[in-house]
Amino acid sequence: MVKRIGSLFFLGSLVCIQAQEKTGDIETIEVQGKIISTPYKSANQNISVITREEIINSPAKSIDEILQQIPGMDIRRRGANGVQSDIGFRGSSFEQVLLLLNGIRMNDSQTGHNSMNVPVDLEDVERIEIIKGPAARRFGQNAYAGVINIITKIHPGKKVKITAEGGDYESYGLGVHAQIGNDSFSQSLQANSNSSQGYMYNTDYEIRNVFYQSKLKIKEGSINLQAGFSEKKFGANGFYSSPQAKDQYEETQASLISLAYQQSFGKFRLSSNAYWRRGQDMYEYIRNKPEVYRNMHIGNNVGGEVNSSYAWGLGTTGVGVELRKEFLASNNLGDRERFVSQLFFEHHFSLLNKKLNISPGISWANYSNEGNFFYPGLDVGYNFNSNHKIYGNIAKVHRIPTFTDLYYSSKTEQGNINLVPEDAVSAEIGYQFQNKNLLAKVSGFLRNSDNSIDWVKRSLEDPVWYAQNVGKIESKGIEFEWNHQLLSWLRYSLGYTYLDNSFQQSNEFVSRYVLDNLKHQLIAKLETRFLKYFTNELVYRYNDRLNLGSYNLLDEKLSFKQKDFSVYVLINNITNTNYTETFGVMMPQRWFHIGFSYNININ
């Protein structure tokens, strides 16, 4: 029945689902770019913005869970509440998505499994900007299929916010967020701790985040400092190897410190940053028995970049340079390192009374071990008026294999030092309508990949997964979104994504990731406000995944907020659905949560 409903959406009304943002709020947002920031309404790519208001009202407990509410995003979780998730866009692998925190790269050169180790809690996120489609010419490695930029913000004033929550499976969370400052200099510090005994054997977890941020305003600019630490300890029942490996255990850490400077000098804008990200990953095949099998990986990414833009008579021109050194020390992968140099060029200009907007660009990257790569691209958009817009873009991208792809070795996995980088040409055309109360989008997309990297088996009976360049993949699909503020107290949204993967493989084998994408994805949201202080949001998701079948999920959050006090009741998986999102790892059934927050304003 649900499949028939999804087909009707696809063949009939072609209306897509999504409840990302209030349409009026996003008109003033500038989507942050490495070189040039773009007003949301002027962007010529498919962009979604999750605003602070949506985060507050959503029945999501972590960043990965709220990303699941964006059409086209495929978040394959292992466990709940942000324990571990693989991020994909429109059939991509989890290695093909770039994750940023306030514009700073968070991807791990060891493996994309650790990309979501971000030292901020969902409670402290101001907004999330999502670019669907390739963006390597703007952002570099990993921006193969999309970019996610998590943005936090410091507000002037003196305030302490306390949060607490509890729920099923002996889960609890505590947090504090303190901020102090004025319009000239402000700073904030947040700390959160969450834990649970787990929804089945060996799925317990402990997650701790600490994040500091400061902003010093200078003439026509600012200096920003951020530093954070994240630690996760969790039972990994069936996460890797095979579903029968029920006693696996993992501990991960991620540390980040960065200093950013930006300033405008008339029509010239300069921005730069320096950063250091450290990642640590300890894995045991049998919990508390490291003598059986244990891996320890410690990786460091140290880098910096300088970007500039200049507005002149023929548009805005941007150039930038980024240098990065990646180190890894591992008892399994060995001691590895590589140096990355990258140059960026981009130009924006308009014709026909600024109705036609064109943005060509190219970047060049040199990897010390893999050679040189070029990432050209072109975005074009035409605004019929302030409400109607059509756009199209095309780009070429590459992805360098991770150290795990190249060197990992165990009884069940074997890396491949002969892997070559995968590459793709991606394109999208779309239409967007937007006014104060309605946002509607429709688009078609295509990605032709070559030398795609996957982990494969020669047969189902083969105990070992091998990293391999598996051949050509053609991914094409359509996507629709409809977000409507129907009444002052009623908002709803719909979104639908259809994806078709054509796999031209050179040999017969069993695929681990490439043929695990969502074919149909339907998302619906309904938000109501009543009795002045209450908000209720329902989120329905239908996923039809190749190899794993289809399932329906319904989440709900009822919130009460008055001045500085708020309380909520949240229920995930109301219908008690049995489902898995990746690799046969069973996800939780119905899960109740209750929590509150209180702001203490300091004079």
XYZ file of C-alpha atoms in Angstrom:
603
model
C 0.000 0.000 0.000
C 2.734 2.457 0.952
C 4.632 1.598 -2.234
C 1.513 2.485 -4.230
C 1.248 5.799 -2.429
C 4.916 6.482 -3.196
C 4.316 5.677 -6.858
C 1.413 8.095 -6.979
C 3.643 10.828 -5.621
C 6.211 9.998 -8.264
C 3.972 9.557 -11.322
C 1.119 11.822 -10.426
C 1.416 14.954 -8.396
C 5.251 14.975 -8.388
C 5.161 16.737 -5.073
C 8.138 16.165 -2.806
C 8.421 15.938 0.884
C 10.400 18.027 3.179
C 9.995 20.218 6.209
C 13.241 21.943 6.508
C 12.734 25.552 7.230
C 10.200 28.291 7.464
C 10.193 29.788 4.012
C 10.288 33.329 5.315
C 13.340 32.674 7.498
C 15.668 31.348 4.820
C 15.293 34.293 2.444
C 17.822 36.284 4.468
C 20.340 33.443 4.939
C 23.659 33.516 3.125
C 24.926 30.019 2.403
C 28.558 29.939 3.496
C 31.098 29.104 0.812
C 34.837 28.659 1.057
C 35.461 31.669 -1.208
C 32.129 33.368 -1.904
C 28.999 33.222 0.255
C 25.709 33.163 -1.662
C 22.226 34.367 -0.624
C 19.890 31.376 -0.454
C 17.554 32.713 -3.142
C 20.494 33.305 -5.529
C 22.066 29.852 -5.197
C 22.120 27.780 -8.374
C 22.409 24.430 -6.620
C 19.909 22.348 -4.679
C 20.387 23.634 -1.137
C 18.504 22.875 2.083
C 18.813 24.835 5.308
C 17.730 23.381 8.645
C 17.034 26.361 10.874
C 17.237 26.674 14.633
C 13.462 26.656 14.955
C 13.181 23.371 13.111
C 15.875 21.820 15.290
C 13.978 22.815 18.436
C 10.662 21.368 17.251
C 11.974 18.217 15.571
C 11.638 14.721 17.103
C 15.340 14.134 16.492
C 17.889 13.399 19.211
C 21.103 13.940 17.250
C 22.502 15.617 14.157
C 22.340 12.460 12.060
C 18.682 11.948 12.956
C 17.612 15.413 11.822
C 19.564 14.957 8.591
C 17.360 11.928 7.892
C 14.490 14.377 7.390
C 16.108 15.899 4.266
C 15.028 14.375 0.907
C 17.911 12.773 -0.954
C 20.000 12.201 2.168
C 20.656 8.584 3.093
C 21.753 8.279 6.733
C 22.585 4.672 7.540
C 22.778 4.451 11.315
C 24.298 1.813 13.534
C 22.558 2.285 16.856
C 20.621 5.336 18.012
C 21.142 8.894 19.231
C 24.291 9.612 17.218
C 26.399 6.561 18.115
C 27.597 6.003 14.548
C 26.169 6.876 11.153
C 27.221 6.712 7.524
C 26.142 9.737 5.446
C 25.204 9.456 1.788
C 23.617 11.661 -0.869
C 21.472 10.189 -3.615
C 23.147 6.790 -3.749
C 26.662 7.911 -2.843
C 28.930 6.101 -0.413
C 29.696 7.502 3.032
C 33.197 8.419 1.804
C 31.783 10.822 -0.799
C 30.276 13.467 1.492
C 32.172 16.385 3.051
C 31.279 17.391 6.606
C 32.195 20.848 7.946
C 31.884 22.454 11.376
C 31.687 26.227 10.943
C 33.471 25.755 7.630
C 36.272 23.547 9.032
C 36.774 20.062 7.570
C 35.769 17.226 9.919
C 36.287 14.235 7.601
C 38.636 11.527 8.808
C 41.367 10.297 6.434
C 41.233 6.877 8.131
C 37.578 6.143 7.302
C 34.279 7.885 6.591
C 32.660 5.862 9.394
C 34.108 8.486 11.766
C 32.999 11.622 9.890
C 30.068 12.237 12.247
C 32.295 12.429 15.324
C 31.449 16.105 15.839
C 32.056 17.768 19.245
C 28.715 19.598 19.387
C 25.310 18.458 20.540
C 22.193 19.059 18.421
C 20.967 21.365 21.166
C 23.790 23.818 20.386
C 23.476 23.924 16.582
C 22.249 27.198 15.080
C 21.553 25.821 11.602
C 22.748 23.204 9.109
C 23.438 24.086 5.466
C 23.259 21.211 2.984
C 24.506 21.376 -0.601
C 23.195 18.491 -2.687
C 25.468 17.592 -5.567
C 29.206 17.884 -6.246
C 31.100 20.804 -4.717
C 34.748 19.720 -4.983
C 35.660 22.822 -6.985
C 34.575 24.873 -3.982
C 35.497 22.653 -1.031
C 37.950 19.972 -2.166
C 38.254 16.261 -1.312
C 35.110 14.363 -0.220
C 32.718 16.963 -1.721
C 31.919 14.301 -4.334
C 28.164 14.028 -3.814
C 27.368 16.758 -1.288
C 28.460 19.043 1.555
C 27.057 19.472 5.079
C 28.080 22.556 7.067
C 27.070 22.509 10.758
C 26.965 26.073 12.066
C 27.010 27.187 15.680
C 26.552 30.772 16.783
C 27.385 32.931 19.777
C 24.758 35.391 20.935
C 25.628 38.507 22.986
C 24.599 38.521 26.632
C 25.153 36.524 29.782
C 23.190 33.324 30.095
C 23.457 29.748 31.343
C 21.245 27.066 29.842
C 20.706 23.751 31.621
C 19.241 20.698 29.883
C 18.320 17.254 31.151
C 16.530 14.271 29.654
C 15.707 10.644 30.316
C 14.050 7.768 28.524
C 13.709 4.075 27.838
C 16.655 1.676 28.052
C 18.035 3.626 31.026
C 18.998 6.507 28.789
C 19.782 9.943 30.170
C 21.405 13.174 29.113
C 22.739 16.245 30.907
C 24.030 19.457 29.382
C 25.073 22.989 30.176
C 25.667 25.902 27.824
C 27.142 29.127 29.183
C 27.692 32.297 27.202
C 29.064 35.683 28.102
C 29.960 38.762 26.136
C 28.722 41.752 24.194
C 28.588 42.912 20.591
C 32.381 43.333 20.484
C 33.575 40.118 22.110
C 31.543 37.068 23.048
C 32.269 33.479 23.990
C 30.412 30.304 24.856
C 31.138 26.926 26.409
C 28.929 23.862 26.175
C 29.280 20.395 27.686
C 26.951 17.416 27.195
C 26.847 13.820 28.363
C 24.478 11.122 27.102
C 24.320 7.424 27.852
C 22.105 4.362 27.619
C 22.244 0.711 28.600
C 21.158 -0.160 25.054
C 18.048 -1.496 23.347
C 19.519 -4.988 22.939
C 22.598 -6.923 24.003
C 25.839 -4.908 23.706
C 24.326 -1.681 22.336
C 25.049 0.490 25.377
C 26.794 3.823 24.803
C 28.353 6.863 26.446
C 28.759 10.092 24.453
C 30.443 13.233 25.769
C 31.014 16.561 23.985
C 32.766 19.740 25.064
C 32.848 22.762 22.746
C 34.231 26.290 23.183
C 33.723 29.169 20.784
C 34.635 32.873 20.815
C 34.163 35.765 18.410
C 36.029 39.054 18.394
C 34.590 41.702 16.126
C 37.032 43.946 14.302
C 36.410 46.659 11.740
C 34.365 45.058 8.932
C 35.309 41.573 10.111
C 35.883 39.122 12.939
C 38.340 36.675 14.506
C 36.811 33.353 15.538
C 38.243 30.604 17.729
C 36.689 27.193 18.237
C 37.892 24.143 20.145
C 36.063 20.924 20.847
C 36.386 17.349 22.071
C 34.067 14.407 21.462
C 34.264 10.922 22.969
C 32.060 7.923 22.226
C 32.194 4.506 23.891
C 29.734 1.935 22.623
C 28.901 -1.700 22.236
C 29.010 -2.511 18.527
C 26.784 -5.590 18.256
C 26.985 -6.644 14.596
C 28.392 -3.292 13.434
C 31.244 -4.798 11.396
C 32.582 -8.138 10.270
C 29.246 -9.999 10.338
C 25.905 -9.868 12.203
C 27.129 -12.845 14.239
C 29.919 -10.727 15.780
C 27.827 -9.643 18.765
C 30.621 -8.746 21.199
C 32.408 -6.001 19.256
C 33.275 -2.781 21.078
C 34.571 0.604 19.998
C 35.819 3.877 21.451
C 36.300 6.955 19.288
C 37.577 10.448 19.991
C 37.644 13.604 17.890
C 39.394 16.848 18.808
C 39.309 20.105 16.885
C 40.878 23.531 17.273
C 40.740 26.281 14.658
C 41.364 30.006 14.371
C 39.619 31.928 11.604
C 39.994 35.514 10.400
C 37.779 37.395 7.982
C 37.606 41.066 7.021
C 36.290 43.245 4.232
C 38.173 46.125 2.691
C 35.589 47.812 0.536
C 34.888 45.459 -2.376
C 37.713 43.129 -1.359
C 37.030 40.348 1.167
C 39.699 38.217 2.829
C 39.177 35.110 4.953
C 41.613 32.563 6.328
C 41.862 29.834 8.929
C 44.263 27.374 10.479
C 43.052 24.120 12.031
C 44.067 20.856 13.645
C 41.759 17.847 13.866
C 42.769 14.718 15.755
C 40.865 11.454 15.544
C 41.327 8.289 17.596
C 39.597 4.959 17.013
C 40.012 1.888 19.232
C 38.216 -1.321 18.210
C 37.977 -4.705 19.946
C 36.488 -7.728 18.244
C 35.532 -9.177 21.630
C 34.794 -6.615 24.307
C 37.392 -6.459 27.096
C 39.509 -9.102 25.342
C 42.037 -7.077 23.348
C 44.310 -10.109 23.084
C 41.857 -11.679 20.597
C 41.839 -8.776 18.128
C 42.348 -5.060 18.687
C 42.922 -2.068 16.401
C 44.133 1.386 17.418
C 44.212 4.227 14.898
C 45.319 7.808 15.630
C 45.013 10.359 12.840
C 45.876 14.042 12.629
C 44.882 16.549 9.964
C 46.708 19.874 10.139
C 45.953 22.574 7.612
C 45.206 26.129 6.695
C 43.697 28.159 3.913
C 43.533 31.713 2.590
C 40.589 32.805 0.449
C 39.698 36.125 -1.123
C 36.993 37.642 -3.305
C 36.657 40.920 -5.150
C 33.450 42.516 -6.445
C 33.943 44.529 -9.617
C 32.113 45.592 -12.772
C 32.076 42.120 -14.312
C 30.916 40.282 -11.201
C 32.650 38.757 -8.175
C 35.901 36.816 -8.510
C 37.221 34.504 -5.828
C 40.539 32.724 -5.435
C 41.850 30.558 -2.620
C 44.582 28.189 -1.548
C 44.513 25.333 0.979
C 47.376 23.258 2.362
C 46.808 20.167 4.498
C 48.938 17.379 5.981
C 47.278 14.093 6.951
C 49.026 11.722 9.389
C 47.948 8.294 10.592
C 49.550 5.927 13.110
C 47.891 2.505 13.307
C 48.791 -1.002 14.409
C 46.792 -2.287 11.431
C 47.137 0.359 8.693
C 50.737 1.279 9.536
C 52.232 4.773 9.681
C 50.838 6.790 6.763
C 50.895 10.390 5.647
C 50.152 12.555 2.649
C 50.288 16.239 1.805
C 47.468 17.970 -0.053
C 47.768 21.279 -1.930
C 44.721 22.850 -3.521
C 43.967 26.023 -5.500
C 40.449 27.384 -6.062
C 39.039 29.815 -8.610
C 35.434 30.936 -8.950
C 33.622 33.796 -10.667
C 30.007 34.971 -10.311
C 28.404 37.283 -12.828
C 24.902 38.280 -13.952
C 23.280 39.211 -17.260
C 19.854 40.352 -18.467
C 19.224 42.786 -15.613
C 20.605 40.287 -13.087
C 18.039 37.633 -14.016
C 20.634 35.267 -15.482
C 23.304 34.232 -12.950
C 26.367 32.255 -14.048
C 29.117 30.805 -11.825
C 32.009 28.987 -13.522
C 34.843 27.648 -11.395
C 37.700 25.206 -11.194
C 40.051 23.845 -8.550
C 43.343 21.998 -8.795
C 44.556 19.539 -6.191
C 47.858 17.774 -5.732
C 48.100 14.712 -3.491
C 51.670 13.771 -2.617
C 51.016 10.067 -3.246
C 48.343 10.152 -5.951
C 49.191 13.094 -8.254
C 47.197 15.977 -9.714
C 43.449 16.400 -10.157
C 41.228 19.098 -11.669
C 37.650 19.808 -10.588
C 35.815 22.052 -13.105
C 32.186 23.066 -12.734
C 29.477 25.449 -13.881
C 26.278 26.688 -12.186
C 23.599 28.618 -14.107
C 20.312 30.065 -12.876
C 17.560 32.220 -14.326
C 15.133 34.183 -12.138
C 11.840 34.888 -13.939
C 10.887 37.093 -10.989
C 11.405 37.149 -7.226
C 9.441 33.896 -6.823
C 10.259 31.675 -9.822
C 13.699 30.297 -10.670
C 15.217 27.579 -12.819
C 18.788 26.357 -12.355
C 21.279 23.846 -13.676
C 24.795 22.753 -12.796
C 27.439 20.330 -13.971
C 30.764 19.344 -12.390
C 33.543 16.777 -12.457
C 34.857 15.298 -9.206
C 37.383 12.761 -7.889
C 37.796 10.938 -4.574
C 41.098 9.639 -3.259
C 40.905 6.281 -1.409
C 41.078 6.438 2.383
C 43.853 4.732 4.308
C 41.336 2.013 5.248
C 40.494 1.414 1.576
C 44.185 1.008 0.822
C 45.739 -0.778 3.779
C 43.201 -2.409 6.119
C 43.731 -6.100 6.815
C 41.809 -8.576 8.958
C 40.260 -12.029 8.725
C 37.143 -10.521 7.139
C 38.438 -7.416 5.252
C 41.356 -6.799 2.933
C 42.351 -3.377 1.580
C 43.919 -2.846 -1.818
C 47.043 -0.726 -2.355
C 46.372 -0.776 -6.120
C 43.109 1.178 -5.894
C 42.858 4.186 -8.194
C 40.819 7.306 -7.374
C 37.166 7.199 -8.332
C 35.760 9.996 -10.490
C 32.384 11.212 -11.668
C 30.555 13.771 -13.762
C 27.400 15.074 -12.065
C 24.600 17.285 -13.337
C 21.259 18.600 -12.096
C 18.456 20.775 -13.439
C 15.671 22.137 -11.302
C 12.853 24.595 -10.723
C 12.098 26.455 -7.495
C 9.140 28.562 -6.375
C 9.342 30.525 -3.165
C 7.263 33.158 -1.435
C 6.595 34.044 2.179
C 4.552 30.926 2.950
C 5.487 28.351 0.325
C 8.670 26.678 -0.892
C 8.363 24.195 -3.777
C 11.184 22.471 -5.685
C 11.488 19.859 -8.387
C 14.755 18.600 -9.890
C 16.327 15.821 -11.893
C 19.893 14.677 -11.259
C 22.492 12.420 -12.832
C 25.904 11.131 -11.691
C 28.116 8.976 -13.918
C 30.876 7.419 -11.819
C 33.948 5.543 -13.008
C 36.442 3.407 -11.041
C 33.933 3.332 -8.186
C 35.355 1.908 -4.967
C 33.447 -0.749 -3.049
C 34.084 -3.676 -0.717
C 33.092 -6.914 -2.435
C 33.037 -10.693 -2.052
C 33.586 -13.233 -4.797
C 30.562 -15.175 -3.511
C 28.199 -15.228 -0.531
C 30.283 -18.020 0.983
C 33.524 -16.033 0.796
C 34.442 -14.890 4.350
C 36.528 -11.894 3.183
C 35.470 -8.479 1.842
C 37.967 -7.003 -0.646
C 38.389 -3.310 -1.541
C 38.146 -2.975 -5.311
C 37.507 -0.557 -8.182
C 34.272 -2.121 -9.334
C 33.510 -0.219 -12.549
C 30.944 2.286 -13.794
C 27.790 3.385 -11.962
C 25.085 5.589 -13.423
C 22.904 7.171 -10.734
C 19.882 9.163 -11.857
C 16.710 10.280 -10.193
C 14.173 12.938 -9.392
C 13.414 14.886 -6.247
C 10.472 17.000 -5.113
C 9.884 19.209 -2.091
C 6.844 21.101 -0.844
C 6.920 23.167 2.359
C 3.805 25.176 3.160
C 2.887 27.462 6.063
C -0.856 26.919 5.596
C -2.000 28.835 8.680
C -0.182 30.701 11.426
C -0.528 27.574 13.606
C -0.204 24.887 10.917
C 2.740 23.963 8.700
C 3.288 20.829 6.645
C 5.861 19.582 4.180
C 6.280 16.699 1.783
C 9.326 15.336 0.013
C 10.053 12.463 -2.318
C 13.251 11.127 -3.926
C 13.451 8.402 -6.543
C 16.861 6.931 -7.382
C 17.885 4.442 -10.042
C 21.399 2.970 -10.005
C 22.704 1.190 -13.103
C 25.783 -0.826 -12.236
C 28.145 -1.893 -15.034
C 30.379 -4.351 -13.242
C 33.385 -6.046 -14.804
C 32.992 -9.303 -12.822
C 30.335 -11.081 -10.827
C 30.621 -10.344 -7.125
C 28.642 -9.475 -3.998
C 28.604 -5.735 -3.227
C 28.775 -4.372 0.323
C 27.852 -0.688 -0.194
C 27.263 0.233 -3.859
C 23.933 -1.600 -4.185
C 22.602 -0.593 -0.759
C 20.980 2.731 -1.682
C 17.443 3.998 -1.126
C 15.328 3.573 -4.260
C 12.252 5.373 -2.903
C 12.295 7.872 -0.054
C 9.197 9.676 1.214
C 9.196 12.170 4.080
C 6.233 14.083 5.521
C 6.015 16.537 8.394
C 3.099 18.127 10.193
C 3.675 20.898 12.744
C 0.872 22.404 14.808
C 0.873 25.137 17.465
C -1.887 25.444 20.039
C -2.778 26.919 23.426
C -0.097 29.597 22.904
C 2.793 27.619 24.430
C 2.496 24.169 22.806
C 4.025 22.810 19.594
C 3.557 19.306 18.209
C 5.487 17.826 15.295
C 4.929 14.511 13.547
C 7.494 13.126 11.093
C 6.678 10.186 8.821
C 9.365 8.456 6.727
C 9.051 5.692 4.176
C 12.293 4.125 2.962
C 12.591 1.461 0.291
C 16.184 0.232 0.243
C 17.746 -2.150 -2.238
C 18.610 -5.504 -0.629
C 16.980 -4.567 2.713
C 13.360 -3.942 1.670
C 11.028 -1.175 2.828
C 9.804 0.128 6.164
C 7.729 2.958 7.685
C 8.713 5.110 10.642
C 6.723 7.656 12.641
C 8.267 10.017 15.216
C 6.533 12.608 17.379
C 7.524 15.466 19.691
C 5.220 17.526 21.915
C 6.852 20.667 23.341
C 5.833 23.295 25.877
C 7.784 26.549 26.001
C 7.168 29.622 28.135
C 9.836 32.295 28.481
C 12.999 30.589 29.734
C 11.518 27.181 30.513
C 10.680 24.360 28.105
C 9.737 20.709 28.446
C 9.084 18.033 25.838
C 7.904 14.455 25.337
C 9.412 12.645 22.344
C 8.590 9.217 20.911
C 10.759 7.612 18.241
C 9.360 4.765 16.144
C 5.796 5.050 17.448
C 4.636 2.074 15.387
C 7.298 -0.248 16.838
C 8.700 -1.087 13.402
C 11.387 -3.743 13.020
C 13.975 -2.397 10.592
C 17.643 -2.105 9.716
C 19.430 0.741 7.933
C 22.753 -0.904 7.168
C 24.594 -4.195 7.319
C 21.822 -6.041 9.155
C 22.178 -4.004 12.375
C 18.749 -4.013 14.049
C 17.536 -0.550 15.044
C 15.556 0.301 18.211
C 11.821 -0.131 18.405
C 9.609 2.381 20.234
C 11.684 4.730 22.424
C 10.198 7.307 24.818
C 12.122 10.414 25.879
C 11.261 13.293 28.203
C 13.408 16.358 28.790
C 13.507 19.985 29.817
C 15.686 23.071 29.504
C 15.959 26.231 31.602
C 17.705 29.506 30.836
C 19.290 31.455 33.680
C 19.818 35.055 32.594
C 22.619 36.873 34.394
C 22.527 40.642 34.695
